[in-house]
mmCIF file of C-alpha atoms in Angstrom:
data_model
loop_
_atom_site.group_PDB
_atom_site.id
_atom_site.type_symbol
_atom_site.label_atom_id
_atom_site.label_comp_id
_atom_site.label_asym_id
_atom_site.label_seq_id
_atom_site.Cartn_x
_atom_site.Cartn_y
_atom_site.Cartn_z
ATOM 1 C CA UNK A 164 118.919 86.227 134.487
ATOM 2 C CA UNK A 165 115.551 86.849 136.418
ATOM 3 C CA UNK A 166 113.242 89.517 135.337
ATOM 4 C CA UNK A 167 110.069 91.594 135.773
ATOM 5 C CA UNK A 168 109.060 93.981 132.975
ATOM 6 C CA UNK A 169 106.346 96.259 134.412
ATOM 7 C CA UNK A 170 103.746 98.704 132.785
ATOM 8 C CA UNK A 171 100.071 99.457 131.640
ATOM 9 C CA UNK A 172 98.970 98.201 128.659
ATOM 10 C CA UNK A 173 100.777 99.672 125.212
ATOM 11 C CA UNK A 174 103.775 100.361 127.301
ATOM 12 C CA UNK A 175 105.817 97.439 124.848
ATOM 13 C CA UNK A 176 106.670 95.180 127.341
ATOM 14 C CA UNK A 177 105.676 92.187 124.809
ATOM 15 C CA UNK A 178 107.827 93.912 122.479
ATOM 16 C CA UNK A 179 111.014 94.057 125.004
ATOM 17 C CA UNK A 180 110.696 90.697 126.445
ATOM 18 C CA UNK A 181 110.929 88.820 122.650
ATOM 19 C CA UNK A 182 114.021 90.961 122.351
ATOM 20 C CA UNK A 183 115.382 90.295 125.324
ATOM 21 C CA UNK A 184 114.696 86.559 125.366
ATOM 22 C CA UNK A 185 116.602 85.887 122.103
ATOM 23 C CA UNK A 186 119.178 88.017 123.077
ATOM 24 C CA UNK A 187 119.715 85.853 126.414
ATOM 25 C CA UNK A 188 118.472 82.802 125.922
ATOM 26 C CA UNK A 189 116.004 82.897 128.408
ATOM 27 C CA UNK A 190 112.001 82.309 128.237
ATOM 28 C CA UNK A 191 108.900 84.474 128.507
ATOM 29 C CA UNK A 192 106.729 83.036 131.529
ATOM 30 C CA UNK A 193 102.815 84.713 131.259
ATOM 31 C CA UNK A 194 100.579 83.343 133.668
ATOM 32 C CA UNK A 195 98.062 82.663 130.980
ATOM 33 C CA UNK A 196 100.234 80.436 129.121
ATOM 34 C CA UNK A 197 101.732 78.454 131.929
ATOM 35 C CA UNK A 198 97.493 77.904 133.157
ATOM 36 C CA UNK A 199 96.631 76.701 129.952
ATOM 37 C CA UNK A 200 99.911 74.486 129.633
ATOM 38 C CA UNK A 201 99.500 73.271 133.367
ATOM 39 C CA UNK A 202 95.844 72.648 132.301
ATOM 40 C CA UNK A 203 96.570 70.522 128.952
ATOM 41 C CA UNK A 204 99.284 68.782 130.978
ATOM 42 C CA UNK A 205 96.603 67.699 133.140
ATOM 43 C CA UNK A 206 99.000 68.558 136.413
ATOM 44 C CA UNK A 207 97.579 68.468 140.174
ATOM 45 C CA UNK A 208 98.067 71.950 139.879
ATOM 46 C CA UNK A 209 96.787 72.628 136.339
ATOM 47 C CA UNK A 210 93.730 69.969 137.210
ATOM 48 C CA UNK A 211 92.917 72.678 140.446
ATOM 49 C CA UNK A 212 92.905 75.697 138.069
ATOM 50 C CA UNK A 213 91.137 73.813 135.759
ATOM 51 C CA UNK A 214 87.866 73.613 137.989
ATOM 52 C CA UNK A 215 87.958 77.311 139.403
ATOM 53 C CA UNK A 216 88.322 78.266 135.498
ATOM 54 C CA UNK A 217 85.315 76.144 134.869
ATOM 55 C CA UNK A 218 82.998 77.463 137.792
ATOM 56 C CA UNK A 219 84.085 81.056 136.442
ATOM 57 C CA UNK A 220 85.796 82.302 139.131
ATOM 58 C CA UNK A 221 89.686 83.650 139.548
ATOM 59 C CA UNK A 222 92.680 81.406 139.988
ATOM 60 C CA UNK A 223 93.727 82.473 143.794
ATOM 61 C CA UNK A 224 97.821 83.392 143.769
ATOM 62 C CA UNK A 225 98.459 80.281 145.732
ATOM 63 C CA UNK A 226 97.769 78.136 142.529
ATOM 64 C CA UNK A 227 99.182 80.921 140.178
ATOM 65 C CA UNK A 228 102.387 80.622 142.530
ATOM 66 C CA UNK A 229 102.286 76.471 142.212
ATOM 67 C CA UNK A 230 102.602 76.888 138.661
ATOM 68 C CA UNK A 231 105.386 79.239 138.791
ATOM 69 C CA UNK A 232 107.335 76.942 140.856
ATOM 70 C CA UNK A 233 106.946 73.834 138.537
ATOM 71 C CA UNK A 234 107.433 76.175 135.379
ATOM 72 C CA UNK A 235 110.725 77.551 136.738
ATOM 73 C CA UNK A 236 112.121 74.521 137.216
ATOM 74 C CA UNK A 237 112.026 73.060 133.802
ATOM 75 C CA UNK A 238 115.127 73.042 131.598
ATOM 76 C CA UNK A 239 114.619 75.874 129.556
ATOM 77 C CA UNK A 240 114.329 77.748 132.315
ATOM 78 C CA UNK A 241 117.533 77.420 133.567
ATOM 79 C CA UNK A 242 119.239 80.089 132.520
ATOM 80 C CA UNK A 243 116.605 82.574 133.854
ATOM 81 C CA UNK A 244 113.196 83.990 132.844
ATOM 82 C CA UNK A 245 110.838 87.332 132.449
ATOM 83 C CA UNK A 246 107.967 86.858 134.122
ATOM 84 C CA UNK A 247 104.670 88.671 131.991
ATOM 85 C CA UNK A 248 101.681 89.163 134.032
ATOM 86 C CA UNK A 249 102.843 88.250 137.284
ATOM 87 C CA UNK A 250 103.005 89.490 139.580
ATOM 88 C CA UNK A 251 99.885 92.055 139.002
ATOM 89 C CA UNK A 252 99.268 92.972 143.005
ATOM 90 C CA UNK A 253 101.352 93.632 145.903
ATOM 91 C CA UNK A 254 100.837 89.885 147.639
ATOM 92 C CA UNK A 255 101.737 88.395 144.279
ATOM 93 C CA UNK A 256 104.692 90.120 145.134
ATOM 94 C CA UNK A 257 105.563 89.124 148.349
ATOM 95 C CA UNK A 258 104.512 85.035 147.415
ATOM 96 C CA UNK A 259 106.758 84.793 144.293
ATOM 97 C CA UNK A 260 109.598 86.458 146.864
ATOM 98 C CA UNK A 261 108.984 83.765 149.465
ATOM 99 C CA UNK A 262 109.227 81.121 146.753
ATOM 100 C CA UNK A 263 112.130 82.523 145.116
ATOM 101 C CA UNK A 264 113.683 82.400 148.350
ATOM 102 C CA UNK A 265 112.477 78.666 149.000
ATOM 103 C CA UNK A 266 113.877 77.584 145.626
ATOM 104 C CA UNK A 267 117.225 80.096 146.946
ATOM 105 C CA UNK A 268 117.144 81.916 143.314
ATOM 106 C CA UNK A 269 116.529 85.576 143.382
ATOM 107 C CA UNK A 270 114.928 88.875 140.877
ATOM 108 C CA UNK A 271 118.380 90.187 138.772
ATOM 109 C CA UNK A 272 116.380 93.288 138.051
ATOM 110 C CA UNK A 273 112.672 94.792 137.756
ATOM 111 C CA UNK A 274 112.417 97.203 135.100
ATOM 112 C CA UNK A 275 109.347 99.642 134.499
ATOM 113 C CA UNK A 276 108.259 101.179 131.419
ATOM 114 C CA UNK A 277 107.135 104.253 131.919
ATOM 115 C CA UNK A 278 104.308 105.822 129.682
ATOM 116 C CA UNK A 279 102.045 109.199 128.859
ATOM 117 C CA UNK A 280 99.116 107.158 129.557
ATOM 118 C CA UNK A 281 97.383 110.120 127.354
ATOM 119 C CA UNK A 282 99.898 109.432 124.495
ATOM 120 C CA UNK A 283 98.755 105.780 124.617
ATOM 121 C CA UNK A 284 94.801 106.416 124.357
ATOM 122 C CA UNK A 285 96.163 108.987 121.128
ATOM 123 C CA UNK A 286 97.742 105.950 119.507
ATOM 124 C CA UNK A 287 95.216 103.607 119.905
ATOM 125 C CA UNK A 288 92.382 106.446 118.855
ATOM 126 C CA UNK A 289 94.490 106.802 115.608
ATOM 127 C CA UNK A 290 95.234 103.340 115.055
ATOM 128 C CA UNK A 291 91.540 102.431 115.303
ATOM 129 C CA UNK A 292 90.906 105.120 112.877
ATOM 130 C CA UNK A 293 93.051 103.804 110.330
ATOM 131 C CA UNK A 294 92.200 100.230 110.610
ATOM 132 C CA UNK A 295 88.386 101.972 109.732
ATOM 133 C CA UNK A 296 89.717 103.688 106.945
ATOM 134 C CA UNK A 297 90.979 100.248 106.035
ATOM 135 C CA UNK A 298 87.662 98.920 105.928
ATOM 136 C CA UNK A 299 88.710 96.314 108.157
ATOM 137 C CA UNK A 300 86.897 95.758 111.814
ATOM 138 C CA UNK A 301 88.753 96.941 114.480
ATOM 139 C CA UNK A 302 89.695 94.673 117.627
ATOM 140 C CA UNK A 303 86.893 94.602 120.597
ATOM 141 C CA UNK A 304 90.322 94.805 122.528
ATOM 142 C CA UNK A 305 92.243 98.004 121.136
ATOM 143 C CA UNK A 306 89.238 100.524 121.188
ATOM 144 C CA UNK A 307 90.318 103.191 123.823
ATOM 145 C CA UNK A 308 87.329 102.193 126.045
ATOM 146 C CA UNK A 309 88.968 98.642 126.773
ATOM 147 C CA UNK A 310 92.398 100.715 127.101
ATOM 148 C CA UNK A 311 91.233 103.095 129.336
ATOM 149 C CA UNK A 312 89.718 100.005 131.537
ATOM 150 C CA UNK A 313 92.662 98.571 131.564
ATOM 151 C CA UNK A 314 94.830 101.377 132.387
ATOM 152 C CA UNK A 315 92.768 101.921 135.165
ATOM 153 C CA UNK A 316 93.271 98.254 136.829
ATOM 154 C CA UNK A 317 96.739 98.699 136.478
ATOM 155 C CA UNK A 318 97.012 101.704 138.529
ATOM 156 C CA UNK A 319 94.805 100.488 141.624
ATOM 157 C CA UNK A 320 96.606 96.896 141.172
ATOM 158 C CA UNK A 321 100.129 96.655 139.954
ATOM 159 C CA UNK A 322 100.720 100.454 139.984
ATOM 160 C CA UNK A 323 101.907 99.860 144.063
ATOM 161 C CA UNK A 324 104.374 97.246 142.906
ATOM 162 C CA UNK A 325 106.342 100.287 141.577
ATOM 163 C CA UNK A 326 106.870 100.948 145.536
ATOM 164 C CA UNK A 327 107.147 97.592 146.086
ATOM 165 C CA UNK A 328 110.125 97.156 144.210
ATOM 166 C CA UNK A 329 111.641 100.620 144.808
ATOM 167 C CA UNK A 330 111.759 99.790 148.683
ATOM 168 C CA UNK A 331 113.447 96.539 147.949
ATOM 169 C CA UNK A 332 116.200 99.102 145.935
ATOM 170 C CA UNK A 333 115.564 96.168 142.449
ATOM 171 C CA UNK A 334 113.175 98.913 140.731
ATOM 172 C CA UNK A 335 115.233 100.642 137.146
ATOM 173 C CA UNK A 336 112.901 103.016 135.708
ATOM 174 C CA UNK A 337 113.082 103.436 131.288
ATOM 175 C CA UNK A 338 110.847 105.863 129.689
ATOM 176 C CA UNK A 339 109.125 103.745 127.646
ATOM 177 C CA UNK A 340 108.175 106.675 125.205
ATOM 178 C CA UNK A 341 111.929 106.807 123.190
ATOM 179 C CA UNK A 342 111.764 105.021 120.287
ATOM 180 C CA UNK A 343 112.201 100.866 120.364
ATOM 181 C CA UNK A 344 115.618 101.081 119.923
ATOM 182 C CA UNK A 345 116.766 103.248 122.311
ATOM 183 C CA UNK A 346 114.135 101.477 125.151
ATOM 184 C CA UNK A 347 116.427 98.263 124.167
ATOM 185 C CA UNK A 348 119.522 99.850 124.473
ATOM 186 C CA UNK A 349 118.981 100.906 128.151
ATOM 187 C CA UNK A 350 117.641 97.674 129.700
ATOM 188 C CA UNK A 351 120.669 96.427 127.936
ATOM 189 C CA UNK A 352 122.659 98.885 129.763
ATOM 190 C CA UNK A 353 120.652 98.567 133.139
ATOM 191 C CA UNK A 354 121.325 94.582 132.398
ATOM 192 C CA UNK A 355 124.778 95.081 131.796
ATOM 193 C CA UNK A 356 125.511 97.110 135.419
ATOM 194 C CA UNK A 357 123.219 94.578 137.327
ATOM 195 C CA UNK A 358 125.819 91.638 135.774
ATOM 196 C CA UNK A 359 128.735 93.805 136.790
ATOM 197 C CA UNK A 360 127.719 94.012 140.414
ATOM 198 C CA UNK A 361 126.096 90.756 141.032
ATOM 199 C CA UNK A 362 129.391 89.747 139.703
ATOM 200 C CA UNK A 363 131.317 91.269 141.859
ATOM 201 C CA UNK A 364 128.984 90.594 144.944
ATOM 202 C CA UNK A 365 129.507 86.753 143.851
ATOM 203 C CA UNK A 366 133.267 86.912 143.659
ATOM 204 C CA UNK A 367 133.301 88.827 147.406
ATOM 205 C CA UNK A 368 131.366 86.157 148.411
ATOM 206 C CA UNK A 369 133.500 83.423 146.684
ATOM 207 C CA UNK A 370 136.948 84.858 147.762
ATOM 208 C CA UNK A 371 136.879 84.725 151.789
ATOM 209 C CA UNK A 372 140.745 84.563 151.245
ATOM 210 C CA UNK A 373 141.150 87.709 149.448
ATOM 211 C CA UNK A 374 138.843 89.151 152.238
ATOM 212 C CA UNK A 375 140.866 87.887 154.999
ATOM 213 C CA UNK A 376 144.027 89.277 152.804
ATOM 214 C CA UNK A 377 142.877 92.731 152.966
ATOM 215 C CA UNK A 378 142.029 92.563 156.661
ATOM 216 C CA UNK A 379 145.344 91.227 157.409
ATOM 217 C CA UNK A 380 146.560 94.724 155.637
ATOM 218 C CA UNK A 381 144.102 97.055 157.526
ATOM 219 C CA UNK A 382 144.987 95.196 160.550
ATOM 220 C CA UNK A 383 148.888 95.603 159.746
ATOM 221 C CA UNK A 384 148.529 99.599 159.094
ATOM 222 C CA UNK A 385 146.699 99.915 162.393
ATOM 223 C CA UNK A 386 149.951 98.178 164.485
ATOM 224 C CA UNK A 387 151.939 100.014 166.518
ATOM 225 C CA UNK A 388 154.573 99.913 163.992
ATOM 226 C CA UNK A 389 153.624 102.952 162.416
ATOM 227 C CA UNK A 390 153.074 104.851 165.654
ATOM 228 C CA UNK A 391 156.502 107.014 165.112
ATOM 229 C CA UNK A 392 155.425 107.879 162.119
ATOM 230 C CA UNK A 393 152.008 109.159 163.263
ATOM 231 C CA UNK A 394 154.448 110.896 166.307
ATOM 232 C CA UNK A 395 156.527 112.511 164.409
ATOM 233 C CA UNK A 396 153.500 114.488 162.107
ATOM 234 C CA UNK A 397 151.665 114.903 165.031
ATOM 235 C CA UNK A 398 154.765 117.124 166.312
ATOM 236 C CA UNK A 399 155.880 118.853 163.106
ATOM 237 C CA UNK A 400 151.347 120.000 162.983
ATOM 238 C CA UNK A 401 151.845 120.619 166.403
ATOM 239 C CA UNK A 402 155.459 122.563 166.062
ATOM 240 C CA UNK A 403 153.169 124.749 162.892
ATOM 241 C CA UNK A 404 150.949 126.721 165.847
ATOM 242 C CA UNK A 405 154.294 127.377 167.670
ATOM 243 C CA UNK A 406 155.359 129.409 165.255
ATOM 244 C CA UNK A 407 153.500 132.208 165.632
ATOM 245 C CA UNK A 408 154.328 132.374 169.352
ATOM 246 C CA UNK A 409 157.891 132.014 168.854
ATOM 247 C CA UNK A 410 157.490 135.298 166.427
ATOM 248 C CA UNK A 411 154.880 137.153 169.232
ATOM 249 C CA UNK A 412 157.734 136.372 171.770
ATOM 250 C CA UNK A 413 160.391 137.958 169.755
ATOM 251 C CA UNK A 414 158.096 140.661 169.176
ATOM 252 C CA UNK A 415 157.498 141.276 172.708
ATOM 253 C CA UNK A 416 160.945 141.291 173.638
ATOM 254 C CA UNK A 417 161.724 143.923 170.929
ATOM 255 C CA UNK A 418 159.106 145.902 172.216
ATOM 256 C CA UNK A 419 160.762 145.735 175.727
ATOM 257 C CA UNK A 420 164.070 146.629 174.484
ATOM 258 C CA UNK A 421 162.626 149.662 173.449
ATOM 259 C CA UNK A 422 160.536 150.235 176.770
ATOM 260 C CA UNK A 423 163.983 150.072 178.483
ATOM 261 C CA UNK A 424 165.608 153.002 175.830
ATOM 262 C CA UNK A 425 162.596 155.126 176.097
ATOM 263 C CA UNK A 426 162.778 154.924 179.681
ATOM 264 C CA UNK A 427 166.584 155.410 179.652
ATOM 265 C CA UNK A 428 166.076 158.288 177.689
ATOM 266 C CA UNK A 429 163.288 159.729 179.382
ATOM 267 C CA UNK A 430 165.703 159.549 182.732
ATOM 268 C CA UNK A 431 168.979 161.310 180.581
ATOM 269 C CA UNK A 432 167.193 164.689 180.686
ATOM 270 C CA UNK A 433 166.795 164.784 184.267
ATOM 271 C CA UNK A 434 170.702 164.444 185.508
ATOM 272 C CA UNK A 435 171.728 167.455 183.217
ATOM 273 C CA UNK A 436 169.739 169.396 185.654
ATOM 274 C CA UNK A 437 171.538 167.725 189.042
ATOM 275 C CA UNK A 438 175.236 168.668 187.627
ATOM 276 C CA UNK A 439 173.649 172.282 186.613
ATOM 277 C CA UNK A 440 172.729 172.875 190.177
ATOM 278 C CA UNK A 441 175.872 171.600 191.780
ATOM 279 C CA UNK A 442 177.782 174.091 189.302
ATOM 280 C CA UNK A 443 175.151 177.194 190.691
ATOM 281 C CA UNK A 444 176.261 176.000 194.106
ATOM 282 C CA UNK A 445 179.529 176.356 193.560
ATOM 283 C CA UNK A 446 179.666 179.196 192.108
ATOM 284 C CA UNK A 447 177.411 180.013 195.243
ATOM 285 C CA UNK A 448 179.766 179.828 197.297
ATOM 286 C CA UNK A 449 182.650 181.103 195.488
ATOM 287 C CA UNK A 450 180.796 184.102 194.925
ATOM 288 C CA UNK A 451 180.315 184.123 199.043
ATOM 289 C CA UNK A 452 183.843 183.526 199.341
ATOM 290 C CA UNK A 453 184.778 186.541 196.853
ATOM 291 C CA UNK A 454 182.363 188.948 198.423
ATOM 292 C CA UNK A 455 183.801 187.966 202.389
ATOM 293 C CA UNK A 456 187.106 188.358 201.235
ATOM 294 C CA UNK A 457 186.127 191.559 199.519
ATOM 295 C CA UNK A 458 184.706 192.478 202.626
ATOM 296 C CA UNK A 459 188.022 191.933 204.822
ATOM 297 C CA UNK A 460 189.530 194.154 202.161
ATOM 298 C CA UNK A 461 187.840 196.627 202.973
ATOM 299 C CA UNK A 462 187.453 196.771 206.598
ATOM 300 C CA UNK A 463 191.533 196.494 206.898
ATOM 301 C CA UNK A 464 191.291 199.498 204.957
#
């Protein structure tokens, strides 16, 4: 396992990384140690650092990297690390990547701490306060002058790295205000789902068969096997919509039927009237009959 703890100063990064070294068996890697080590060891590398240290001046990343690379690779080291103090900017960033890469190991997780930076001048203001009360001299480094310093470099320099990370989809984010407890259970929990997918990236990577398995399936449900199947519920969604026109045509031809009766019966009034007039004729012309014969009558008379 491969870490990166970030956060200003007072965050308890120190604090997390002893926990989480002895609960993993891994080691704590600060840059300041591994100089002085590399130094004592009388290394090319340490030798290098040795005379910019001397002359005052900053050891460039390039020889903070170097030592990196031989540190990682001792045994202890093997089964991973948490890197303190490194990287602090952006390109410290981007060189520990490209040697990662070299060395083909790679960052399990990058974990921030995230603090009221105006809770953290409050604690050190108080603890200085005590330590007064104590009659005991308080450190030249935990005044909240130093503090406030600091807090400041770590925003202009390793704040970005918070991006950094984020864009690179590695960043998990803890509020670093809970209590110690609860900050240790949730990088154990963040810990715990990193193992669960790397492990399960690893075992897709180590199982081509069972890959080619479950393309042999997909490949199976796309033959044409299966095509009646996909014919026959194509008709029954298409036979749904034909429903309704089945019923609309039986409603039409209802409405026909009864077209045809109101016509028939419009028509049935009209033929009374033919048969009444035929019946005035005749009687017409029995009446003209009647009255001519009537009329014979009398003229024999």
């Amino acid at each position: 396992m491969r870490l990166i703890l970030l956060g200003p100063p007072g965050s308890g990064k120190g604090t997390q990384a002893q926990r989480l070294v002895q609960r993993h068996g891994i080691v704590q890697l600060s840059t300041g140690d591994m100089l002085r080590a590399a130094v004592a060891a009388q290394t090319p590398i340490g030798l290098r650092a040795k005379d910019i240290m001397a002359a005052g001046g900053l050891v460039p990343d390039e020889v903070v990297v170097g030592i990196i690379a031989d540190r990682i690779e001792q045994p202890d080291a093997a089964n991973g690390f948490i890197l303190d103090g490194f990287p602090r900017t952006v390109p410290q960033a981007e060189a520990l990547d490209a040697l990662l890469k070299q060395k083909q190991m790679k960052l399990d997780a990058v974990i921030e701490l995230r603090v009221n930076e105006g809770v953290l001048l409050e604690r050190v203001e108080r603890r200085a306060a005590e330590t007064r009360a104590r009659g005991e001299a308080v450190r030249a480094d935990d005044t909240p002058e130093v503090l406030t310093k600091r807090l400041a470099s770590y925003r202009d320099q390793t704040e970005p790295l918070i991006h950094y990370y984020s864009d690179h989809r590695m960043l998990a984010t803890v509020d670093g205000m809970m209590p110690i407890e609860e900050v240790t259970e949730e990088i154990g929990r963040i810990l715990a789902a990193v193992g669960k997918s790397g492990g399960s990236r690893a075992a897709k990577t180590a199982s081509p068969a069972k890959r080619s398995k479950k393309a042999a399936v997909k490949a199976a449900a796309k033959t044409p096997a299966k095509a009646p199947k996909a014919a026959k519920k194509a008709a029954k969604k298409a036979a749904k919509p034909a429903a309704p026109a089945k019923k609309a045509g039986k409603t039409a031809k209802k409405a026909a039927k009864t077209a045809k009766t109101a016509k028939k019966a419009a028509k049935a009034p009209k033929k009374p009237p033919k048969k009444a007039s035929k019946a005035a004729v005749k009687a017409a012309k029995g009446t003209r009959k009647t009255s001519a014969k009537s009329a014979k009558k009398r003229a024999k008379r």
